[in-house]
């Protein structure tokens, strides 16, 4: 289960999927939630299997998506899928991705950049624990890309606007 059967998503696929995740984040914002969004890409790096916006401070987009993916798809299939999210997963979301056996991650903006935008905000008490630090302590070699500078500012703009009004 620790080898990948399909090619990694290309740079262009990663950017396209991140923009899709940011559209999900925008919809979450319009629904009154924090502007975080995630999508699950199939092994082909193109097909979007699931979309999830942030629900609340305990049900983050990535964790909800990973739990639903684990319910719907077998672990071997998920290993070749890619979770694509607007902001680097917190340790809760990274752990959920790990246990769901989703083998790849692409994120647009780092958690530390999010902290710079939110400050010490009661609704977003950011942890200084990069997802790579969580994954490296596991027994599976997850692949991680991020932050992606080509899309980062588009994601940051949503957060800058949202958190300045909170």
Coordinates of N, CA and C in Angstrom, one line a residue, residues 9-127:
X9 N -0.1 14.3 -9.6 CA -0.8 15.4 -10.4 C 0.2 16.4 -10.9
X10 N 0.1 16.8 -12.1 CA 1.0 17.8 -12.7 C 0.8 19.2 -12.0
X11 N 1.7 20.1 -12.3 CA 1.6 21.4 -11.8 C 0.3 22.1 -12.2
X12 N -0.1 21.9 -13.5 CA -1.3 22.5 -14.0 C -2.5 21.9 -13.4
X13 N -2.5 20.6 -13.2 CA -3.6 19.9 -12.5 C -3.7 20.4 -11.0
X14 N -2.6 20.5 -10.4 CA -2.7 21.0 -9.0 C -3.3 22.4 -8.9
X15 N -2.9 23.3 -9.8 CA -3.4 24.7 -9.8 C -4.9 24.7 -10.1
X16 N -5.3 23.9 -11.1 CA -6.7 23.8 -11.4 C -7.6 23.3 -10.2
X17 N -7.1 22.3 -9.6 CA -7.8 21.7 -8.4 C -7.8 22.7 -7.2
X18 N -6.7 23.4 -7.1 CA -6.7 24.4 -6.0 C -7.7 25.5 -6.2
X19 N -7.8 25.9 -7.5 CA -8.9 26.9 -7.8 C -10.3 26.4 -7.6
X20 N -10.5 25.1 -7.8 CA -11.7 24.4 -7.5 C -12.0 24.4 -6.0
X21 N -11.0 24.1 -5.2 CA -11.1 24.1 -3.8 C -11.4 25.5 -3.3
X22 N -10.8 26.5 -3.9 CA -11.0 27.9 -3.5 C -12.5 28.3 -3.8
X23 N -13.0 27.8 -4.9 CA -14.4 28.0 -5.2 C -15.3 27.4 -4.1
X24 N -14.9 26.3 -3.6 CA -15.7 25.6 -2.5 C -15.5 26.5 -1.3
X25 N -14.4 27.1 -1.0 CA -14.2 27.9 0.1 C -15.0 29.2 0.0
X26 N -15.1 29.7 -1.2 CA -16.0 30.9 -1.4 C -17.4 30.6 -1.2
X27 N -17.9 29.4 -1.6 CA -19.3 29.0 -1.3 C -19.5 28.8 0.2
X28 N -18.5 28.3 0.9 CA -18.6 28.1 2.4 C -18.7 29.5 3.0
X29 N -17.9 30.4 2.6 CA -18.0 31.8 3.1 C -19.4 32.4 2.8
X30 N -19.9 32.2 1.7 CA -21.3 32.7 1.3 C -22.4 32.0 2.2
X31 N -22.1 30.8 2.7 CA -23.0 30.1 3.5 C -22.8 30.5 5.0
X32 N -21.9 31.4 5.3 CA -21.7 31.8 6.7 C -20.6 31.1 7.4
X33 N -19.8 30.3 6.7 CA -18.7 29.5 7.4 C -17.4 30.2 7.1
X34 N -16.4 29.7 7.8 CA -15.0 30.1 7.5 C -14.6 29.7 6.1
X35 N -13.8 30.5 5.4 CA -13.5 30.3 4.0 C -12.4 29.2 3.7
X36 N -12.7 28.0 4.0 CA -11.8 26.9 3.8 C -12.5 25.9 2.8
X37 N -11.8 25.4 1.9 CA -12.4 24.4 1.0 C -11.4 23.3 0.6
X38 N -12.0 22.2 0.3 CA -11.2 21.0 -0.1 C -11.9 20.2 -1.1
X39 N -11.1 19.5 -2.0 CA -11.6 18.6 -3.0 C -10.8 17.3 -2.9
X40 N -11.4 16.2 -3.3 CA -10.7 15.0 -3.4 C -10.6 14.7 -4.9
X41 N -9.4 14.6 -5.4 CA -9.1 14.2 -6.8 C -8.9 12.8 -7.0
X42 N -9.4 12.2 -8.0 CA -9.2 10.8 -8.3 C -7.8 10.6 -8.7
X43 N -7.4 9.3 -8.9 CA -6.0 9.0 -9.3 C -5.6 9.6 -10.6
X44 N -6.6 10.0 -11.5 CA -6.2 10.6 -12.8 C -5.8 12.0 -12.6
X45 N -5.9 12.6 -11.4 CA -5.5 14.0 -11.2 C -6.4 15.0 -11.8
X46 N -7.6 14.6 -12.3 CA -8.5 15.5 -13.0 C -9.9 15.4 -12.4
X47 N -10.4 14.2 -12.2 CA -11.8 14.0 -11.8 C -11.9 14.4 -10.3
X48 N -12.9 15.2 -10.0 CA -13.2 15.6 -8.6 C -14.2 14.6 -8.0
X49 N -13.9 13.9 -7.0 CA -14.8 12.9 -6.4 C -15.6 13.5 -5.3
X50 N -15.1 14.4 -4.5 CA -15.8 15.0 -3.4 C -15.4 16.5 -3.3
X51 N -16.3 17.3 -2.8 CA -16.1 18.7 -2.5 C -16.6 18.9 -1.0
X52 N -15.8 19.7 -0.3 CA -16.3 20.0 1.1 C -15.8 21.4 1.5
X53 N -16.7 22.2 2.0 CA -16.3 23.4 2.6 C -16.3 23.3 4.1
X54 N -15.7 24.3 4.8 CA -15.6 24.2 6.3 C -17.0 24.2 6.9
X55 N -17.2 23.5 7.9 CA -18.5 23.4 8.6 C -18.4 24.3 9.9
X56 N -17.5 24.0 10.7 CA -17.3 24.8 12.0 C -15.9 24.5 12.5
X57 N -15.6 25.0 13.7 CA -14.2 24.9 14.2 C -13.8 23.5 14.6
X58 N -14.7 22.6 14.6 CA -14.3 21.2 14.8 C -14.4 20.3 13.6
X59 N -15.3 20.7 12.7 CA -15.5 20.0 11.4 C -14.9 20.7 10.3
X60 N -13.6 20.7 10.2 CA -12.9 21.4 9.1 C -13.1 20.6 7.8
X61 N -13.0 21.4 6.7 CA -13.3 20.9 5.4 C -12.5 19.6 5.1
X62 N -11.2 19.6 5.4 CA -10.3 18.4 5.1 C -10.7 17.2 5.9
X63 N -11.0 17.4 7.2 CA -11.4 16.2 8.0 C -12.7 15.6 7.6
X64 N -13.7 16.5 7.3 CA -15.0 16.0 6.9 C -14.9 15.2 5.6
X65 N -14.1 15.8 4.7 CA -13.9 15.2 3.4 C -13.2 13.9 3.5
X66 N -12.2 13.8 4.3 CA -11.4 12.5 4.5 C -12.3 11.4 5.1
X67 N -13.1 11.8 6.1 CA -14.0 10.8 6.7 C -15.0 10.3 5.7
X68 N -15.5 11.2 4.9 CA -16.5 10.8 3.9 C -15.8 9.9 2.8
X69 N -14.6 10.3 2.4 CA -13.9 9.5 1.4 C -13.6 8.1 1.9
X70 N -13.3 8.0 3.2 CA -13.0 6.6 3.8 C -14.3 5.8 3.9
X71 N -15.4 6.5 4.0 CA -16.7 5.7 4.0 C -17.0 5.2 2.6
X72 N -16.7 6.0 1.6 CA -17.1 5.7 0.2 C -16.2 4.9 -0.6
X73 N -14.9 5.0 -0.3 CA -13.9 4.3 -1.2 C -12.9 3.4 -0.4
X74 N -12.4 2.4 -1.0 CA -11.5 1.5 -0.3 C -10.1 2.1 -0.1
X75 N -9.4 1.7 0.9 CA -8.1 2.4 1.2 C -7.1 2.3 0.1
X76 N -7.1 1.2 -0.7 CA -6.1 1.1 -1.8 C -6.4 2.1 -2.9
X77 N -7.6 2.4 -3.1 CA -8.0 3.4 -4.1 C -7.6 4.8 -3.6
X78 N -7.9 5.1 -2.4 CA -7.6 6.4 -1.8 C -6.2 6.7 -1.8
X79 N -5.3 5.7 -1.6 CA -3.9 5.9 -1.6 C -3.4 6.7 -2.8
X80 N -4.0 6.4 -4.0 CA -3.6 7.1 -5.2 C -4.4 8.4 -5.5
X81 N -5.3 8.8 -4.6 CA -6.1 10.0 -4.7 C -5.3 11.2 -4.1
X82 N -5.8 12.4 -4.3 CA -5.1 13.6 -3.8 C -6.2 14.5 -3.1
X83 N -5.9 14.8 -1.9 CA -6.7 15.8 -1.1 C -6.1 17.1 -1.5
X84 N -6.9 18.0 -2.0 CA -6.5 19.3 -2.4 C -7.2 20.3 -1.5
X85 N -6.5 21.2 -0.8 CA -7.1 22.1 0.1 C -6.5 23.5 0.0
X86 N -7.3 24.5 0.3 CA -6.9 25.8 0.2 C -5.8 26.2 1.2
X87 N -5.9 25.7 2.4 CA -4.9 26.0 3.4 C -4.3 24.7 4.0
X88 N -3.0 24.7 4.3 CA -2.4 23.6 4.9 C -3.2 23.0 6.0
X89 N -3.4 21.7 6.0 CA -4.2 21.0 7.0 C -3.6 21.2 8.4
X90 N -4.4 21.4 9.4 CA -4.0 21.4 10.8 C -3.7 20.0 11.2
X91 N -3.1 19.8 12.4 CA -2.8 18.4 12.8 C -4.0 17.5 12.8
X92 N -5.2 18.0 13.2 CA -6.4 17.2 13.2 C -6.7 16.7 11.8
X93 N -6.7 17.6 10.9 CA -7.0 17.2 9.5 C -5.9 16.3 8.9
X94 N -4.7 16.6 9.1 CA -3.6 15.8 8.6 C -3.7 14.4 9.2
X95 N -4.0 14.3 10.5 CA -4.2 12.9 11.0 C -5.4 12.2 10.4
X96 N -6.5 12.9 10.2 CA -7.6 12.3 9.5 C -7.3 11.8 8.1
X97 N -6.6 12.6 7.4 CA -6.1 12.2 6.0 C -5.3 11.0 6.1
X98 N -4.3 11.0 7.0 CA -3.4 9.8 7.2 C -4.3 8.5 7.5
X99 N -5.2 8.6 8.4 CA -6.0 7.4 8.8 C -7.0 7.0 7.7
X100 N -7.4 8.0 6.8 CA -8.3 7.7 5.7 C -7.5 7.0 4.6
X101 N -6.1 7.1 4.6 CA -5.2 6.5 3.6 C -5.2 7.3 2.3
X102 N -5.5 8.6 2.4 CA -5.4 9.4 1.2 C -3.9 9.8 1.0
X103 N -3.3 9.3 0.0 CA -1.8 9.3 -0.1 C -1.2 10.6 -0.6
X104 N -1.9 11.5 -1.1 CA -1.3 12.7 -1.6 C -2.1 14.0 -1.1
X105 N -1.3 15.0 -1.0 CA -1.9 16.3 -0.5 C -1.3 17.5 -1.3
X106 N -2.2 18.4 -1.7 CA -1.8 19.6 -2.3 C -2.5 20.7 -1.5
X107 N -1.7 21.7 -1.1 CA -2.4 22.9 -0.4 C -1.8 24.2 -1.0
X108 N -2.6 25.2 -0.9 CA -2.3 26.5 -1.5 C -1.5 27.4 -0.6
X109 N -1.9 27.5 0.7 CA -1.4 28.5 1.6 C -1.0 27.8 2.9
X110 N 0.2 28.2 3.4 CA 0.6 27.5 4.7 C -0.2 28.0 5.9
X111 N -0.2 27.2 6.9 CA -0.9 27.5 8.1 C -0.3 28.7 8.8
X112 N 1.0 28.9 8.6 CA 1.7 30.0 9.2 C 1.3 31.3 8.5
X113 N 1.1 31.2 7.2 CA 0.6 32.4 6.4 C -0.8 32.7 6.9
X114 N -1.6 31.7 7.2 CA -3.0 31.9 7.7 C -2.9 32.7 9.0
X115 N -2.0 32.2 9.9 CA -1.8 32.9 11.2 C -1.4 34.4 11.0
X116 N -0.6 34.7 10.0 CA -0.3 36.1 9.7 C -1.5 36.9 9.4
X117 N -2.5 36.3 8.7 CA -3.7 37.0 8.2 C -4.7 37.1 9.4
X118 N -4.8 36.1 10.2 CA -5.8 36.0 11.3 C -5.3 36.6 12.6
X119 N -4.0 36.5 12.9 CA -3.5 36.9 14.2 C -4.0 35.9 15.2
X120 N -4.1 36.4 16.4 CA -4.6 35.6 17.5 C -6.1 35.6 17.6
X121 N -6.7 35.1 16.7 CA -8.2 35.2 16.5 C -8.9 34.0 17.3
X122 N -9.8 34.3 18.1 CA -10.5 33.3 18.9 C -11.2 32.2 18.0
X123 N -11.6 32.6 16.8 CA -12.2 31.6 15.9 C -11.2 30.8 15.2
X124 N -9.9 31.1 15.2 CA -8.9 30.4 14.5 C -7.6 30.3 15.3
X125 N -7.6 29.5 16.4 CA -6.4 29.4 17.2 C -5.4 28.5 16.5
X126 N -4.7 29.0 15.5 CA -3.7 28.2 14.7 C -2.7 27.5 15.5
X127 N -2.4 26.3 15.2 CA -1.3 25.5 15.8 C -0.1 25.6 14.9

